[in-house]
Short mmCIF file of C-alpha atoms in Angstrom, two decimals:
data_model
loop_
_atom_site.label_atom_id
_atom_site.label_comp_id
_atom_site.label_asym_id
_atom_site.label_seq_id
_atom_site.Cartn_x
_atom_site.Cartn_y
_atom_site.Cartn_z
CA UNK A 12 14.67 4.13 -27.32
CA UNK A 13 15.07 3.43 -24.03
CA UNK A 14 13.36 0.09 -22.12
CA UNK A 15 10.45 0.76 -19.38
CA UNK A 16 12.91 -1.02 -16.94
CA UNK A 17 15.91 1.77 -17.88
CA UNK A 18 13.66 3.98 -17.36
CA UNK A 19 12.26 3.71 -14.10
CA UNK A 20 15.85 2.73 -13.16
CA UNK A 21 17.06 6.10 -14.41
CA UNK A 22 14.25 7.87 -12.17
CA UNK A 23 11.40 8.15 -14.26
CA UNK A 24 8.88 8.49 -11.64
CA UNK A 25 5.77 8.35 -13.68
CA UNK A 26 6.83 5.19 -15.90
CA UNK A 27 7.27 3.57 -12.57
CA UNK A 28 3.44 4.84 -11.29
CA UNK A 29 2.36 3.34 -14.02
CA UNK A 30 3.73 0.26 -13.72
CA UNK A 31 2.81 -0.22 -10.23
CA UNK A 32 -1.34 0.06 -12.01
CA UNK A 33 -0.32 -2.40 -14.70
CA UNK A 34 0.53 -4.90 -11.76
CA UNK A 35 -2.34 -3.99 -9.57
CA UNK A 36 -4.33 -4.65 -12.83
CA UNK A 37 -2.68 -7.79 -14.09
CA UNK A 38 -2.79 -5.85 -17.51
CA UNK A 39 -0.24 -4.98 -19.85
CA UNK A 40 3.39 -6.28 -20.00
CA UNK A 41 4.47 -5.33 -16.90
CA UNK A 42 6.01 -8.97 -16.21
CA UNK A 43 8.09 -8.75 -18.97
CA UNK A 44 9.12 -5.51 -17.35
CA UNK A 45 9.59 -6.95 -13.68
CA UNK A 46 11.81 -9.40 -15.29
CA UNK A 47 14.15 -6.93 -16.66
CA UNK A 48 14.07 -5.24 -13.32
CA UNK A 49 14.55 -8.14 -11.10
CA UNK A 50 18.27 -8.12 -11.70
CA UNK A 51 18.33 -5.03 -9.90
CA UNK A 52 16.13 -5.92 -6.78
CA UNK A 53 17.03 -7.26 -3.67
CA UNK A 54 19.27 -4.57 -2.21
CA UNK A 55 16.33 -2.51 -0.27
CA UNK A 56 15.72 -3.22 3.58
CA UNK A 57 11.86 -3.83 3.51
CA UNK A 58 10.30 -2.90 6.35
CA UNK A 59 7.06 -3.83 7.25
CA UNK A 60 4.54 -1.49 9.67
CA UNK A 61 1.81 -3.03 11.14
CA UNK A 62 -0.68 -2.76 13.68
CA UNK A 63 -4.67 -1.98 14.67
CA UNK A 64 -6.35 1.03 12.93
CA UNK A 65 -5.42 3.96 14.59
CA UNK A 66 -2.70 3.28 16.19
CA UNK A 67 -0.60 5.90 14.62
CA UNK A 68 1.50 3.76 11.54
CA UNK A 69 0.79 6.13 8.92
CA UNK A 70 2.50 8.84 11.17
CA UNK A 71 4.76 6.92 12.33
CA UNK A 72 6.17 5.93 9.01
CA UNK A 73 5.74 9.72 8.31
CA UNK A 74 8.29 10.37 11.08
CA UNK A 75 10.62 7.51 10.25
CA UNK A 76 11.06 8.76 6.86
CA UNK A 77 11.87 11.50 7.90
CA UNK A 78 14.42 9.72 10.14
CA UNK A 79 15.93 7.45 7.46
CA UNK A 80 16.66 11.32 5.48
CA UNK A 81 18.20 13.22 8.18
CA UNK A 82 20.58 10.41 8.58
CA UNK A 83 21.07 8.57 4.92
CA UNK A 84 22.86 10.63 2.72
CA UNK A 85 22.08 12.74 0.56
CA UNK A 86 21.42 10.62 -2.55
CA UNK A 87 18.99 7.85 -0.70
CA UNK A 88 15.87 7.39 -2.09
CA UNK A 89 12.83 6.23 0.44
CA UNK A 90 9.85 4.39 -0.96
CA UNK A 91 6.72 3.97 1.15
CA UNK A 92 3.77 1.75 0.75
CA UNK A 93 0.37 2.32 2.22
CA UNK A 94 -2.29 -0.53 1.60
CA UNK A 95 -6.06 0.43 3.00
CA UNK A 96 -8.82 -1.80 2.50
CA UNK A 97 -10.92 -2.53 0.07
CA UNK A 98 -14.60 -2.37 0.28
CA UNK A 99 -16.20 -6.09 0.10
CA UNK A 100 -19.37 -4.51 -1.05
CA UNK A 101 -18.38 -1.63 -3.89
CA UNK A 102 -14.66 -2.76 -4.36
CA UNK A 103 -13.75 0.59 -3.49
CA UNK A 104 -11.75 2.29 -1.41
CA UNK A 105 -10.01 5.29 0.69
CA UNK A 106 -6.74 5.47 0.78
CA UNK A 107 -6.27 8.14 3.50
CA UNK A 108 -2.85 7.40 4.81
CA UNK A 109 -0.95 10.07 2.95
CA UNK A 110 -3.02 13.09 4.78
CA UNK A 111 -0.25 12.19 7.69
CA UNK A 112 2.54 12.20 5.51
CA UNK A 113 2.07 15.62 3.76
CA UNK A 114 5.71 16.28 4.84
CA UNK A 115 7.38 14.24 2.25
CA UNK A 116 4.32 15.20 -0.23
CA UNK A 117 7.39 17.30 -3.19
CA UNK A 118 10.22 15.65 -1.70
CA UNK A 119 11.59 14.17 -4.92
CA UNK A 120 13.33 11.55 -2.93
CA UNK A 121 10.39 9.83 -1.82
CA UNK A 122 8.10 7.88 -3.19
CA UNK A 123 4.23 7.11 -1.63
CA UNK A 124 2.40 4.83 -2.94
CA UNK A 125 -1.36 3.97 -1.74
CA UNK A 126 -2.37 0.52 -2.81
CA UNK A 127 -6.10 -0.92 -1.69
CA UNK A 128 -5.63 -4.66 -0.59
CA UNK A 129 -8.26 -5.96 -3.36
CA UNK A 130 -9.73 -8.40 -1.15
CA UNK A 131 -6.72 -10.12 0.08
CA UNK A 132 -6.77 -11.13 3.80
CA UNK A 133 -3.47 -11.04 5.14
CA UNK A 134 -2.95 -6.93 5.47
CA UNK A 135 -1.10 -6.27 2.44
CA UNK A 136 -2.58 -6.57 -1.32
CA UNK A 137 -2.11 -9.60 -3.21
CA UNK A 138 0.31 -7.23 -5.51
CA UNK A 139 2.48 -5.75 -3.05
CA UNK A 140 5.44 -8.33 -3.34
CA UNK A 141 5.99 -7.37 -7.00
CA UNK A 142 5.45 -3.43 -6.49
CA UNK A 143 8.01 -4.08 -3.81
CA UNK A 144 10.42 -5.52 -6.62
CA UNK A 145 9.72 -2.44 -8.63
CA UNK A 146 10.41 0.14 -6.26
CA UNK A 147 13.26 -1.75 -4.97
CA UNK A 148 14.99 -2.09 -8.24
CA UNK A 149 13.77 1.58 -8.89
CA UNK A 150 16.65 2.26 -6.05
CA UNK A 151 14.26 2.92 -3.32
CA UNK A 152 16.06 1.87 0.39
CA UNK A 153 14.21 1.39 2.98
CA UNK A 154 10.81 0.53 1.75
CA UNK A 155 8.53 1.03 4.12
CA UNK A 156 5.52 -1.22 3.88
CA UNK A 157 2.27 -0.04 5.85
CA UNK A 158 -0.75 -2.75 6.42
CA UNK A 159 -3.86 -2.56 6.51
CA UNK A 160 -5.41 -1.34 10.35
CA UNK A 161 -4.35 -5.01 11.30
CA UNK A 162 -6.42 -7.21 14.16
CA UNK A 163 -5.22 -10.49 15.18
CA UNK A 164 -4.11 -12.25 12.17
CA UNK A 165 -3.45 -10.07 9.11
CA UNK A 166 0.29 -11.21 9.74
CA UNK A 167 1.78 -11.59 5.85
CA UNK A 168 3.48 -8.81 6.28
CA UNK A 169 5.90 -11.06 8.22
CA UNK A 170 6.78 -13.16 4.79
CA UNK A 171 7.37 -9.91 2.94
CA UNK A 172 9.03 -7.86 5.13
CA UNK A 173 12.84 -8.09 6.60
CA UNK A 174 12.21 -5.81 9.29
CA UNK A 175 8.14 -6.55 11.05
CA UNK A 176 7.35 -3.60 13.46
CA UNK A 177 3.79 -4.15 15.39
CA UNK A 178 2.86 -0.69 16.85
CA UNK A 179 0.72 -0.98 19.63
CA UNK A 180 -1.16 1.91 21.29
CA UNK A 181 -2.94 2.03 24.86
CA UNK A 182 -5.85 1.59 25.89
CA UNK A 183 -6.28 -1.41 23.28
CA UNK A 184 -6.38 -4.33 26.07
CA UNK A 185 -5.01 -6.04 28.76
CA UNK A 186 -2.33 -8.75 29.23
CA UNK A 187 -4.86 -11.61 27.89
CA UNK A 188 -4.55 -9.68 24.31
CA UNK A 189 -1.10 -9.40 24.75
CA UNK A 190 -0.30 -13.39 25.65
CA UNK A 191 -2.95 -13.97 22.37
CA UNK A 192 -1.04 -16.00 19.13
CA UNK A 193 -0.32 -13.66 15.65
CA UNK A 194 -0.10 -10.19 15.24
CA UNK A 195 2.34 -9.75 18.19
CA UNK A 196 4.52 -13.33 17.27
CA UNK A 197 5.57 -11.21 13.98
CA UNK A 198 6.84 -8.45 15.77
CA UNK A 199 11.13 -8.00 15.36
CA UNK A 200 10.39 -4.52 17.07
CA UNK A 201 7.56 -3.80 19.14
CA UNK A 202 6.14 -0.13 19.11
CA UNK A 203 3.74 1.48 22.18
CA UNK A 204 2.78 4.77 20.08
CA UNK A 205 1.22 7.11 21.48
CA UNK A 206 3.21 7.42 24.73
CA UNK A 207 2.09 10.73 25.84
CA UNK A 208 -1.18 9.32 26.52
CA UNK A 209 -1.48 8.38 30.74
CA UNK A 210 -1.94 4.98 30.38
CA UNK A 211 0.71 4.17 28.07
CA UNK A 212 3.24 2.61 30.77
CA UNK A 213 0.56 0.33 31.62
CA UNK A 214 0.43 -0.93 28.37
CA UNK A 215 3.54 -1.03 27.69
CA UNK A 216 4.66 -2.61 31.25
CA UNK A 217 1.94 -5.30 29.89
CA UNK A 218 3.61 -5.99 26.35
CA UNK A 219 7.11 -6.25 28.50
CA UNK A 220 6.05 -8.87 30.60
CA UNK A 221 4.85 -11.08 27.34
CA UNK A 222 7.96 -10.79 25.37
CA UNK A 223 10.15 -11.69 28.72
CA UNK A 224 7.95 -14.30 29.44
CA UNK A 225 8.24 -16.02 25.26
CA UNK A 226 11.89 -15.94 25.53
CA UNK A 227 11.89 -17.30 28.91
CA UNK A 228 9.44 -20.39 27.77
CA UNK A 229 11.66 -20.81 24.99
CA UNK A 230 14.49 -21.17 27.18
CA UNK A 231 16.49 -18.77 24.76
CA UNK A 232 19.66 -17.45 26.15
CA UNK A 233 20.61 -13.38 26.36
CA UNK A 234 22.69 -12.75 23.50
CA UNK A 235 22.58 -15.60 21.56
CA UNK A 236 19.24 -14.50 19.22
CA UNK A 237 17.43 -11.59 18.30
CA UNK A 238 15.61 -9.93 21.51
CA UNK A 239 12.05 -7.94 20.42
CA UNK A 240 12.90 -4.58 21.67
CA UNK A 241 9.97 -2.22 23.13
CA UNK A 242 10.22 1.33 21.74
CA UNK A 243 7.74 3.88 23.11
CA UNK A 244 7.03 6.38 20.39
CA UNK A 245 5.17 9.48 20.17
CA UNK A 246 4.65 9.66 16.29
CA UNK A 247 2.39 13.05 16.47
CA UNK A 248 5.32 15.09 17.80
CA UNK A 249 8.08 12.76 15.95
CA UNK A 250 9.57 11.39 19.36
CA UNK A 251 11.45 8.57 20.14
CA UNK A 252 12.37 7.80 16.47
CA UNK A 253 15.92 8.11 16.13
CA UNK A 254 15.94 5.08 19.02
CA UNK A 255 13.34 2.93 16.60
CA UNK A 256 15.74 3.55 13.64
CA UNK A 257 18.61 2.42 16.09
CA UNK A 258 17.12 -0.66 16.40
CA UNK A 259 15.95 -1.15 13.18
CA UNK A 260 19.28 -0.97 11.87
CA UNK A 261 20.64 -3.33 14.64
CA UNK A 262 17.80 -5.38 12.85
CA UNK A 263 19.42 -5.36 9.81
CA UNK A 264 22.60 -6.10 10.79
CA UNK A 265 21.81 -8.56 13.41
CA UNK A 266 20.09 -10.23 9.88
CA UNK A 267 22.71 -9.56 8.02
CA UNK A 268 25.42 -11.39 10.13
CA UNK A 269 23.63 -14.20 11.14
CA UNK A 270 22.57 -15.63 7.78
CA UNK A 271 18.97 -14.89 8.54
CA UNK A 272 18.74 -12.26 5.95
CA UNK A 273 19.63 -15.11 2.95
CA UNK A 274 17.15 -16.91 4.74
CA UNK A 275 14.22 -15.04 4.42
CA UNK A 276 14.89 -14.13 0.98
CA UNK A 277 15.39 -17.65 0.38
CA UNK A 278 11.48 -18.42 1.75
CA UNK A 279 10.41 -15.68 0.57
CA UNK A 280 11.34 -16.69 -3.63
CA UNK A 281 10.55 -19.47 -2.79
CA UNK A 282 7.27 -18.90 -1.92
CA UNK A 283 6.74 -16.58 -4.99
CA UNK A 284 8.05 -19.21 -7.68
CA UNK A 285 5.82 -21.86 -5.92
CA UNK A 286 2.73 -19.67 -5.99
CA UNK A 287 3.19 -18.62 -9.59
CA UNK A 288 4.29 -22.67 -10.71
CA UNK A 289 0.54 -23.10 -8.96
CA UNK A 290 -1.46 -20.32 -10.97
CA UNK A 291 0.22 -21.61 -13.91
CA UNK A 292 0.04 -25.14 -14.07
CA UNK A 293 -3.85 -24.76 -13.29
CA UNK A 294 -3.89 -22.47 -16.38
CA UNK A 295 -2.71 -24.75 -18.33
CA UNK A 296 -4.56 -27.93 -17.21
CA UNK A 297 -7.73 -25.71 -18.24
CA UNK A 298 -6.29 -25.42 -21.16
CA UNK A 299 -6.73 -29.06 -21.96
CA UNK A 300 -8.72 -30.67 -19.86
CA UNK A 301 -12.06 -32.30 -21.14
CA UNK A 302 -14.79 -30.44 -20.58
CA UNK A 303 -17.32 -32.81 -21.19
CA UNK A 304 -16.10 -34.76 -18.04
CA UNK A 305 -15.83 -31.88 -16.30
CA UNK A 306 -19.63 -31.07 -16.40
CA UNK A 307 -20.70 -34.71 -16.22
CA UNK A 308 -18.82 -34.70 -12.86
CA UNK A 309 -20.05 -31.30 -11.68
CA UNK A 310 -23.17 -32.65 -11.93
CA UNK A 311 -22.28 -36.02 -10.31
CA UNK A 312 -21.20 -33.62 -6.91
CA UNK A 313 -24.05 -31.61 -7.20
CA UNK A 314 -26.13 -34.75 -6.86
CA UNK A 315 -23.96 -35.59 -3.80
CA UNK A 316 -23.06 -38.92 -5.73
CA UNK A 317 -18.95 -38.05 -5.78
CA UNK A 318 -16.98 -35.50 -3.01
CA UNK A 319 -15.50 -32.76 -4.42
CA UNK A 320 -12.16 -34.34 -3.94
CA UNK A 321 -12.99 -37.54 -5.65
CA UNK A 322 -14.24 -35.11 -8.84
CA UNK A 323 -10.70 -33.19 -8.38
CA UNK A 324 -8.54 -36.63 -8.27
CA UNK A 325 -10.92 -37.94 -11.14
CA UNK A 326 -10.69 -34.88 -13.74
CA UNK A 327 -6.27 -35.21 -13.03
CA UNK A 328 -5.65 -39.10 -12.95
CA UNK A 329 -8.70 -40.40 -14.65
CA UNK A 330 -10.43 -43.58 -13.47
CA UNK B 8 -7.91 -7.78 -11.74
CA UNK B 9 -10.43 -5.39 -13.36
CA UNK B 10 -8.79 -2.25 -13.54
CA UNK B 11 -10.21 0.30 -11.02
CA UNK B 12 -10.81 4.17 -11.53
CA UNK B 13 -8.27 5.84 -8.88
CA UNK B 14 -9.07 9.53 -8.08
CA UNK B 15 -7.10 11.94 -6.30
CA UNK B 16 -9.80 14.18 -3.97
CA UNK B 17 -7.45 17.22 -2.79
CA UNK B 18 -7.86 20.22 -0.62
CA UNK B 19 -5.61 23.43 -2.63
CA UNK B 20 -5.50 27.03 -1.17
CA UNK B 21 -6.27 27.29 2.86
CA UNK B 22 -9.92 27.03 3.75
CA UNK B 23 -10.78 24.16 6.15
CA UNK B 24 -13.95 23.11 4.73
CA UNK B 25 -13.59 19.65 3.81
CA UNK B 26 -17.17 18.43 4.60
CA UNK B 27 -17.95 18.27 0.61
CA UNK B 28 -14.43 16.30 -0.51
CA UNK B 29 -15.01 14.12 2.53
CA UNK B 30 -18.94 13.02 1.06
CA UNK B 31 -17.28 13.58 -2.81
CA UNK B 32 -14.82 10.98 -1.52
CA UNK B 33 -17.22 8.68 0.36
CA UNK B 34 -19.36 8.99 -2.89
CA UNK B 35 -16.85 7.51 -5.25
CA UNK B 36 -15.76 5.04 -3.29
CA UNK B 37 -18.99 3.41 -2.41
CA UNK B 38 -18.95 3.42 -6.46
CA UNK B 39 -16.14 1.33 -6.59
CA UNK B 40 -13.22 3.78 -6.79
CA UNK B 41 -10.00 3.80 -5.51
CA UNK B 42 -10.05 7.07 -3.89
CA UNK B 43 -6.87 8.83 -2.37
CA UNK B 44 -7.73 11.50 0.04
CA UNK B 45 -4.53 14.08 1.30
CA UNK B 46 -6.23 16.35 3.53
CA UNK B 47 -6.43 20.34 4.09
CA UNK B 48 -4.04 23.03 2.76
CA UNK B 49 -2.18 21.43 -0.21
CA UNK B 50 -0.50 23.65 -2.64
CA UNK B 51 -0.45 22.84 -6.06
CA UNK B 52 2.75 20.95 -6.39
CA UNK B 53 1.52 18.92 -3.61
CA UNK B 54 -1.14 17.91 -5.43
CA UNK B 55 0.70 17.15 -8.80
CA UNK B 56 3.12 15.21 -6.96
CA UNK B 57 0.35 12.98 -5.57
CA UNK B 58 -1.58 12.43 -8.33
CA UNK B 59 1.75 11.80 -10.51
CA UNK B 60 2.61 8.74 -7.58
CA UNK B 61 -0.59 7.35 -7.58
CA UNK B 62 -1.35 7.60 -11.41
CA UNK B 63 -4.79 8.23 -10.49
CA UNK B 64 -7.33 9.16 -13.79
CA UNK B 65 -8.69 12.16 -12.13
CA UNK B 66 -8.30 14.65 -9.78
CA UNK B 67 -10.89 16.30 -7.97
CA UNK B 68 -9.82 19.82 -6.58
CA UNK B 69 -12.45 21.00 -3.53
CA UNK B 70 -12.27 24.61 -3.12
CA UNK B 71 -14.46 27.08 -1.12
CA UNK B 72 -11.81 29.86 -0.56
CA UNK B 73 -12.33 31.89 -4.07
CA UNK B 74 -8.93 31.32 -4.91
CA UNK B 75 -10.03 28.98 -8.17
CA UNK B 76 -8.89 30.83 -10.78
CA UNK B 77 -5.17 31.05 -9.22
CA UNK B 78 -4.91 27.01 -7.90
CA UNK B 79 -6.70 25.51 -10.24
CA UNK B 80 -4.51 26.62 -13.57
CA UNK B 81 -1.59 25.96 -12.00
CA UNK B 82 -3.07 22.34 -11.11
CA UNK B 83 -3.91 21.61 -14.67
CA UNK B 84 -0.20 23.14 -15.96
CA UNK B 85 1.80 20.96 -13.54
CA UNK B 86 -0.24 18.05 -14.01
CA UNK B 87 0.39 18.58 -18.44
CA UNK B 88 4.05 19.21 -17.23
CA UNK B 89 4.77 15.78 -15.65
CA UNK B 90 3.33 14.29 -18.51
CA UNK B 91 -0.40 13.78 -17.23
CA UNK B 92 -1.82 16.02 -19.15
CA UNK B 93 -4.55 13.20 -19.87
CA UNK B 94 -5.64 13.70 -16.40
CA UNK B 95 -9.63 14.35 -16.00
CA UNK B 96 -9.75 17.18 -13.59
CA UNK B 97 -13.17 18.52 -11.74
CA UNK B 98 -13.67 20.95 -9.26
CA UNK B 99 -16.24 21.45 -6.36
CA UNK B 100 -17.22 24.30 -4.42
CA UNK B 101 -18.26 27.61 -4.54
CA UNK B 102 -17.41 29.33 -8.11
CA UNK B 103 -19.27 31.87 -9.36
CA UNK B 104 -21.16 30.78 -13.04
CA UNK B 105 -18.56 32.86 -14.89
CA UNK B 106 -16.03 31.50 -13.64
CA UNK B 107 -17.20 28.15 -14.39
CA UNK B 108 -16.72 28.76 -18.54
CA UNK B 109 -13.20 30.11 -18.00
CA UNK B 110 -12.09 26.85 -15.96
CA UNK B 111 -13.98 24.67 -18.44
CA UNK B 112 -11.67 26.54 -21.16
CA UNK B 113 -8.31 26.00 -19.35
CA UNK B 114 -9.13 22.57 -19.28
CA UNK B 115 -11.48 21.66 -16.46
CA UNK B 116 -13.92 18.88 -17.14
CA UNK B 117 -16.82 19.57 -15.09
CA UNK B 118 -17.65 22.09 -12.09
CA UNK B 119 -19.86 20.64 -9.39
CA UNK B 120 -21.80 23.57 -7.40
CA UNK B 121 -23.76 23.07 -3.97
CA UNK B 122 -26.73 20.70 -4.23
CA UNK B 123 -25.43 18.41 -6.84
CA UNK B 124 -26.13 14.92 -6.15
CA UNK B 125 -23.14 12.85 -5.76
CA UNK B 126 -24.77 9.61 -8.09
CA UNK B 127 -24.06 12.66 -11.03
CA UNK B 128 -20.08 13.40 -9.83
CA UNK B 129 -20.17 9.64 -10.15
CA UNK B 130 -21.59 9.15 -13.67
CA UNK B 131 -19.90 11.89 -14.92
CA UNK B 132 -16.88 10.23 -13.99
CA UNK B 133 -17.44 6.94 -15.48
CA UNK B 134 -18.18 8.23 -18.34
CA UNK B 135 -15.03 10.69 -18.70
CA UNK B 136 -12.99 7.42 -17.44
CA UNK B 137 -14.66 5.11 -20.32
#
């Protein structure tokens, strides 16, 4: 009998839908599962989408898979990602970003994914690094990872991602948004979408003058570093993709040959393993710890006699 | 993470009335579902292949066109033929009371008419989920 890991490695589309719930669950023994696939990860260029609600991502990443197929060969698989938010009030959610990718909807070569963020802040879902690992090991290159309608600071994607492309669309604000700290820092390729709309040279002329300006303050030399390229797309009509997958791929191999793609591998396990050594080392303090002096002290911060720090340094090192 | 009900609200055959999935889907979610909408005009093996990606637990198929008894089979036989056959499927719209038994007998859970109040889509779903 064949492993869930073989199987979703041999193509077994609905073992690996399934696991993708057992990890959004926590349920099941899907780690023992990721571990088998891990092995096999770490070969897919992630690409992360990003931007404010409505600024076209979810067609966009309907045109650049599209894109990726016309020009990958015939045997590429393309996984997309499409996190919507979660309701803080019912939990629930809609997850509406496949009605703009009906193209790929049979294409047995892609696989969409829609994935609510659970109450996680940063514009993806608290999951999506390990779904990432499945799909990847699945054989899935590019992933394409849409956030959340982003604002200012949902920037996470950034840690995930190898590729971070912030679409932008006009009429959104003027040069004081543009020179404002987070969602545009993460951008490796900025995006004006919508650039059949009249004002979309303005806005664009705008996000020009802040990226010349960063690399200028930073006294970074032509040449030497990555420069943010501006791409103005039209994602309703499909236009001005092939020149975003240009650069995209100059991405990749501009990370690729200058060490930066180890790199942010390299942060991002570590980041992982840390998180994980954290959830489980609290686990198993509360698996020992004495509750009797846990109360006792609970009650001495209620009463405002302790901080909540002393309590914390008390119930680890004692007296 | 408490594991969530995910429904699939889809659109088969080619009338543009979406008013009633739009409220279905509005419904569920305020419920606490994860609900994954795909818009107007899907054919059958568009919706299969959506539900089969999102391993949702049920599908709700909205359709006002009269074309039921044609989409809504061949929903339920591609759905048992990529190995969901555990799938709860309901329809909305307009179908005619006879109609309703024969879809119940091919495998349809319930059939929600006009008027029905979406708190009963939503219990009847919990309690097909449970």
């Amino acid at each position: 009998m064949e492993s869930t890991a073989e199987r979703i490695r041999g193509g077994d589309r609905l073992a690996l839908a399934r696991l993708i719930t057992d990890i959004e669950n926590d349920q099941g023994d899907y780690q023992k599962v990721l571990d088998d696939l891990y092995p096999h990860s770490g070969k897919a260029h992630i690409i992360g989408i990003t931007g404010p609600p409505g600024s076209g991502k979810s067609t966009l990443v309907n045109c650049l898979a599209r894109q990726f197929k016309r020009i990958k060969s015939d045997t590429s698989k393309i996984g997309i990602i499409a996190v919507d938010p979660s309701s803080p009030f019912s939990g629930g959610a809609l997850l509406g970003d496949r009605v703009r990718m009906n193209y790929h909807a049979t294409d047995a070569d892609i696989f969409i994914r829609s994935m609510a963020s659970r109450g996680a802040l940063g514009g993806i879902a608290l999951a999506t690094d390990n779904v990432a690992i499945a799909m990847d090991a699945a054989g899935y290159d590019p992933l394409l990872i849409e956030t959340v309608g982003a604002g200012q600071s949902e920037v996470e994607i950034a840690s995930l991602a190898h590729t971070t492309i912030v679409v932008e669309a006009p009429g959104l604000g003027d040069d004081v948004q543009a020179a404002k700290a987070g969602l545009l820092e993460i951008a490796d390729i900025l995006v004006v979408n919508k650039a059949d709309k009249p004002t979309a040279d303005t806005t664009a002329a705008s996000l020009a003058r802040m990226l010349s300006l960063g690399e200028e303050l930073k006294g970074k030399h032509p040449g030497t570093h990555w420069e943010v390229p501006l791409v103005k797309t039209s994602a309703v009509d499909c236009e001005g993709i092939a020149a975003l997958v240009e650069h995209i791929q100059s991405h990749h191999d501009y990370l690729q040959d200058s060490g930066e793609w180890a790199k942010s591998d390299q942060q991002r396990m570590r980041k992982q393993v840390n998180h994980l050594l954290r959830e489980t080392l609290f686990v198993s303090w509360q698996e020992h710890y004495d509750h009797k002096a846990y109360n006792d002290l609970m009650v001495q911060v209620l009463q405002h006699q302790i901080s909540p720090h002393q309590a914390a340094q008390l119930l680890l090192h004692g007296e | 993470m408490a594991k969530k009900i995910r429904v699939l609200i889809a659109k088969p055959g080619l009338d543009g009335h979406d008013r009633g999935a739009k409220v279905i889907a509005r419904a569920l979610r305020d419920a606490g579902m994860e609900v994954i909408y795909t818009g107007l005009r899907q054919t059958p093996e568009m919706i299969a292949a959506a539900a089969l990606q999102e391993d949702v637990n049920a599908v709700g198929l909205s359709i006002l066109s009269g074309a039921h008894m044609t989409l809504v089979p061949r929903v339920l036989d591609l759905l048992k033929a990529n190995g969901q056959g555990n799938v709860i499927v309901f329809v909305g719209g307009i179908i005619p009371a006879p109609d309703v038994e024969k879809l119940k007998k091919t495998g349809v859970r319930a059939v929600f008419g006009p008027g029905t109040a979406t708190a009963e889509v939503v219990a009847a779903l919990r309690e097909a989920s449970a």
